XYZ file of C-alpha atoms in Angstrom:
296
model
C 0.093 0.031 0.252
C 1.767 3.330 -0.910
C 2.247 5.936 1.947
C 0.695 8.855 1.600
C -2.806 5.623 1.475
C -1.833 4.235 4.367
C -1.215 7.922 5.852
C -5.004 8.456 4.932
C -6.467 5.447 6.444
C -4.944 5.548 9.665
C -6.145 9.281 9.796
C -9.600 8.096 8.775
C -9.734 5.495 11.581
C -8.492 8.061 13.877
C -11.047 10.770 13.145
C -13.545 7.930 13.090
C -12.280 6.406 17.085
C -12.367 10.227 18.074
C -16.067 10.949 16.670
C -17.098 7.233 18.385
C -16.047 8.323 22.250
C -17.616 12.206 21.736
C -20.863 10.524 20.493
C -20.939 8.218 23.695
C -20.588 11.398 26.007
C -23.682 12.265 27.883
C -25.616 15.690 26.769
C -23.784 18.830 27.472
C -25.529 20.243 30.725
C -26.637 17.275 32.208
C -30.297 14.948 31.855
C -32.933 17.449 30.514
C -30.385 20.086 29.816
C -31.001 21.961 26.140
C -29.351 19.606 23.209
C -26.636 22.123 21.442
C -28.313 21.387 18.207
C -30.760 19.224 18.840
C -32.644 16.414 17.835
C -34.785 13.756 19.665
C -37.298 13.050 22.551
C -40.625 14.181 20.815
C -40.095 15.660 17.679
C -37.163 13.724 16.722
C -35.844 11.877 14.456
C -37.518 12.429 11.471
C -41.923 13.707 11.106
C -41.664 17.002 8.749
C -39.472 20.192 9.390
C -41.663 20.837 12.502
C -40.453 17.643 14.316
C -36.749 18.274 12.710
C -36.317 21.636 14.209
C -33.770 22.185 17.022
C -33.529 23.862 20.621
C -33.048 27.372 19.058
C -36.862 27.077 17.902
C -38.139 24.664 19.532
C -37.494 22.662 22.912
C -37.152 18.930 22.801
C -39.090 17.131 25.100
C -36.631 15.055 27.084
C -39.266 12.507 28.423
C -37.233 11.413 31.785
C -36.788 15.150 32.394
C -40.309 15.497 32.130
C -41.458 12.757 33.873
C -39.297 14.643 37.114
C -40.540 17.446 36.450
C -44.557 15.666 36.858
C -43.689 14.916 40.304
C -42.601 18.559 41.110
C -45.570 20.038 39.552
C -47.851 17.891 41.282
C -46.199 18.925 44.634
C -46.387 22.382 43.903
C -48.263 23.369 41.190
C -51.309 21.418 40.588
C -53.916 22.451 42.978
C -53.852 25.884 41.200
C -53.381 25.020 37.723
C -55.222 21.582 37.340
C -53.753 17.784 36.690
C -53.248 18.751 32.973
C -51.961 22.480 33.294
C -55.029 23.655 31.386
C -56.125 26.143 34.730
C -58.181 25.644 37.189
C -60.174 27.620 40.090
C -57.211 29.434 41.608
C -54.805 29.754 38.413
C -54.634 30.138 34.717
C -54.339 27.776 31.663
C -50.679 27.127 31.254
C -50.422 24.984 28.352
C -51.862 28.441 26.801
C -49.878 30.742 28.665
C -47.436 32.625 26.228
C -44.703 32.271 29.156
C -44.913 28.752 28.413
C -45.501 28.674 24.957
C -42.191 31.376 24.393
C -39.764 29.426 27.231
C -37.041 26.929 26.054
C -35.625 24.506 28.528
C -36.714 27.379 31.642
C -35.712 30.448 30.002
C -39.079 31.965 30.377
C -39.914 29.947 33.785
C -36.811 30.376 35.496
C -36.873 34.605 35.856
C -40.643 34.304 36.986
C -39.457 31.779 39.662
C -36.709 33.234 40.935
C -38.475 36.402 41.336
C -41.194 34.601 43.483
C -44.048 32.865 42.908
C -46.345 31.037 45.057
C -46.109 27.448 45.645
C -48.876 24.846 46.986
C -45.886 23.962 49.689
C -45.463 27.048 50.994
C -41.843 27.336 50.286
C -40.006 29.792 48.095
C -40.430 29.427 44.410
C -36.678 30.742 44.353
C -35.350 27.536 46.003
C -35.862 25.320 42.747
C -32.709 25.433 41.432
C -31.909 25.204 37.774
C -32.285 21.357 36.600
C -35.779 21.821 38.768
C -36.748 24.606 36.614
C -35.960 22.983 33.416
C -37.332 19.745 34.368
C -40.936 21.317 35.270
C -40.415 22.990 31.799
C -40.349 19.941 29.725
C -43.132 18.175 31.881
C -45.141 21.455 30.575
C -44.053 21.430 26.925
C -44.894 17.678 26.939
C -48.314 18.835 28.090
C -48.646 21.434 25.022
C -47.336 18.673 23.071
C -50.419 16.460 23.886
C -52.990 19.013 22.626
C -51.560 18.864 19.181
C -53.498 17.111 16.633
C -50.377 14.814 15.879
C -49.560 13.971 19.210
C -51.818 10.236 19.701
C -53.561 11.445 22.821
C -55.296 14.175 20.880
C -58.775 13.960 20.447
C -61.050 16.851 19.172
C -63.273 17.944 21.794
C -66.519 20.090 20.569
C -65.358 23.753 20.105
C -68.892 25.276 19.414
C -69.093 26.284 23.293
C -68.826 30.043 22.544
C -71.680 32.598 22.343
C -72.263 33.534 18.458
C -73.649 36.527 19.404
C -70.819 38.196 20.888
C -68.111 36.639 18.420
C -69.890 38.535 15.744
C -69.723 41.779 18.037
C -66.174 41.191 18.611
C -65.923 40.253 14.976
C -67.189 43.470 13.841
C -65.480 45.786 16.826
C -62.882 44.765 18.765
C -61.307 41.742 16.970
C -61.359 43.950 13.937
C -62.225 41.438 11.966
C -63.970 42.928 9.782
C -61.465 45.422 8.822
C -59.887 43.200 6.382
C -62.549 40.217 6.044
C -66.225 40.326 4.524
C -69.205 37.625 5.771
C -70.274 38.393 2.149
C -67.350 38.051 0.558
C -64.441 36.047 0.984
C -66.204 34.288 4.283
C -69.359 33.750 2.646
C -70.579 30.540 3.290
C -66.906 29.074 5.293
C -69.642 27.077 8.406
C -70.690 24.916 5.219
C -66.739 24.455 4.222
C -65.106 23.186 7.084
C -65.707 21.670 10.347
C -65.712 23.824 13.597
C -61.998 22.581 14.396
C -60.706 23.077 11.067
C -62.380 26.581 11.065
C -60.636 27.399 14.302
C -57.289 26.097 12.878
C -57.635 28.945 10.159
C -58.570 31.728 11.440
C -55.850 31.177 14.203
C -53.095 30.106 12.026
C -54.079 31.034 8.490
C -50.203 30.991 6.838
C -49.820 28.121 5.017
C -46.873 25.635 5.687
C -43.816 25.764 4.370
C -43.772 24.811 0.777
C -47.787 24.514 0.341
C -48.299 27.692 -0.584
C -50.467 26.738 -3.943
C -51.140 29.189 -6.968
C -52.596 32.315 -6.181
C -51.748 31.995 -2.476
C -50.952 34.968 -0.292
C -47.068 35.160 0.020
C -45.093 37.227 2.286
C -43.515 39.763 0.021
C -39.977 41.825 1.493
C -38.397 44.877 -0.235
C -34.689 45.662 0.302
C -32.851 48.809 -0.115
C -28.952 48.280 0.206
C -26.930 51.642 1.128
C -26.542 51.605 -2.948
C -28.545 51.194 -5.788
C -31.969 50.248 -6.719
C -34.260 48.989 -3.871
C -35.383 45.268 -4.752
C -38.766 43.399 -4.419
C -40.089 39.506 -4.012
C -41.324 37.085 -2.569
C -39.718 36.721 1.018
C -37.500 33.442 1.047
C -35.459 33.652 4.301
C -34.930 35.963 6.750
C -33.323 36.686 10.701
C -31.325 38.967 12.177
C -27.724 38.117 10.247
C -29.230 37.550 6.461
C -32.162 38.133 4.469
C -33.096 36.824 1.457
C -35.833 36.808 -1.784
C -36.814 35.945 -5.420
C -38.133 38.700 -7.364
C -40.832 38.536 -10.130
C -38.539 36.480 -12.491
C -37.566 34.095 -9.878
C -34.018 35.012 -9.220
C -32.595 34.563 -6.224
C -31.204 37.721 -4.156
C -29.404 37.760 -0.782
C -27.867 39.920 1.482
C -26.330 40.324 4.959
C -27.698 42.594 6.914
C -26.032 45.924 8.261
C -27.263 49.012 9.943
C -27.555 50.690 6.483
C -29.263 47.768 4.946
C -33.184 48.711 4.973
C -35.817 45.963 5.267
C -39.404 46.509 4.674
C -41.990 42.834 5.142
C -44.933 42.790 4.250
C -46.664 39.553 5.735
C -50.404 39.191 4.616
C -50.704 37.072 7.693
C -49.573 39.332 10.521
C -52.884 40.616 11.887
C -53.520 37.008 12.582
C -49.939 36.601 14.488
C -50.853 39.833 16.233
C -54.266 38.209 17.167
C -52.350 35.414 18.939
C -51.152 37.716 21.609
C -54.450 39.366 22.861
C -56.890 37.211 21.974
C -58.522 35.261 24.985
C -60.200 31.567 24.727
C -63.708 33.061 25.055
C -63.208 34.990 22.165
C -61.445 32.537 20.289
C -64.773 30.524 21.015
C -67.309 33.265 20.353
C -66.046 33.774 17.182
C -66.119 30.051 16.147
C -69.667 29.887 17.097
C -70.503 32.724 14.977
C -68.262 31.780 12.054
C -70.050 28.342 11.855
C -73.270 30.328 11.353
C -71.974 31.488 8.404
C -73.940 28.722 6.006
């Protein structure tokens, strides 16, 4: 075997052994800690783009940590927030809580508990250590996952529990729905087109899943104005704190690194619905569903 080939083989073998040793190490931060680039647990191992999301945009539930968090929840939280964290007479629904939905591995829960929050044992909530907060976070995110339609535990409930008259008033008033929609135009007959569960999902999350826009679907547009040169407008491809890209009317790709001098204007036709999630209550949601159901 030539010396160069033999050297290459030895290097490949060494790299393989190092990779194997590194792969056998426990995750940084211990059990239940956020995975460094994170796949696994609930949502890991396939199941589409959302299931492949990493720690930066979706908490990957550690089942064992969630089980430990369940014991903490039972000891300190269940009397107020209920057996399934859906709320009770003395505490709000944590499954729909923005704090929980925004939380990643205790990032939002930790500061609240450290500041001080009543626990049923009477102990100071600041006494919960970071590991316990992460375990509680895993338990609550597991409960959120159980409400998703992809969960094996999910079964559709009767969502027609609202007041149609109150829904109509909110549609035309505080909800500001009538500023963009009309019951005699785009929403005409919607109650006959969809079952109540699907209809509720569509007005809460109307944006099509990635790659499912279809011909004629509303698209998010963006206009980028560089420090020198003309502005470019097109369909938004990707945007984050560092980069922005689009495809113009001819399908040509354009991309920029974001700087203070680069002006970016995004026109999202679904932004009003995204903003709605921050202020709509359970009652509003069910009232609107009951109202839309009458439009047949």
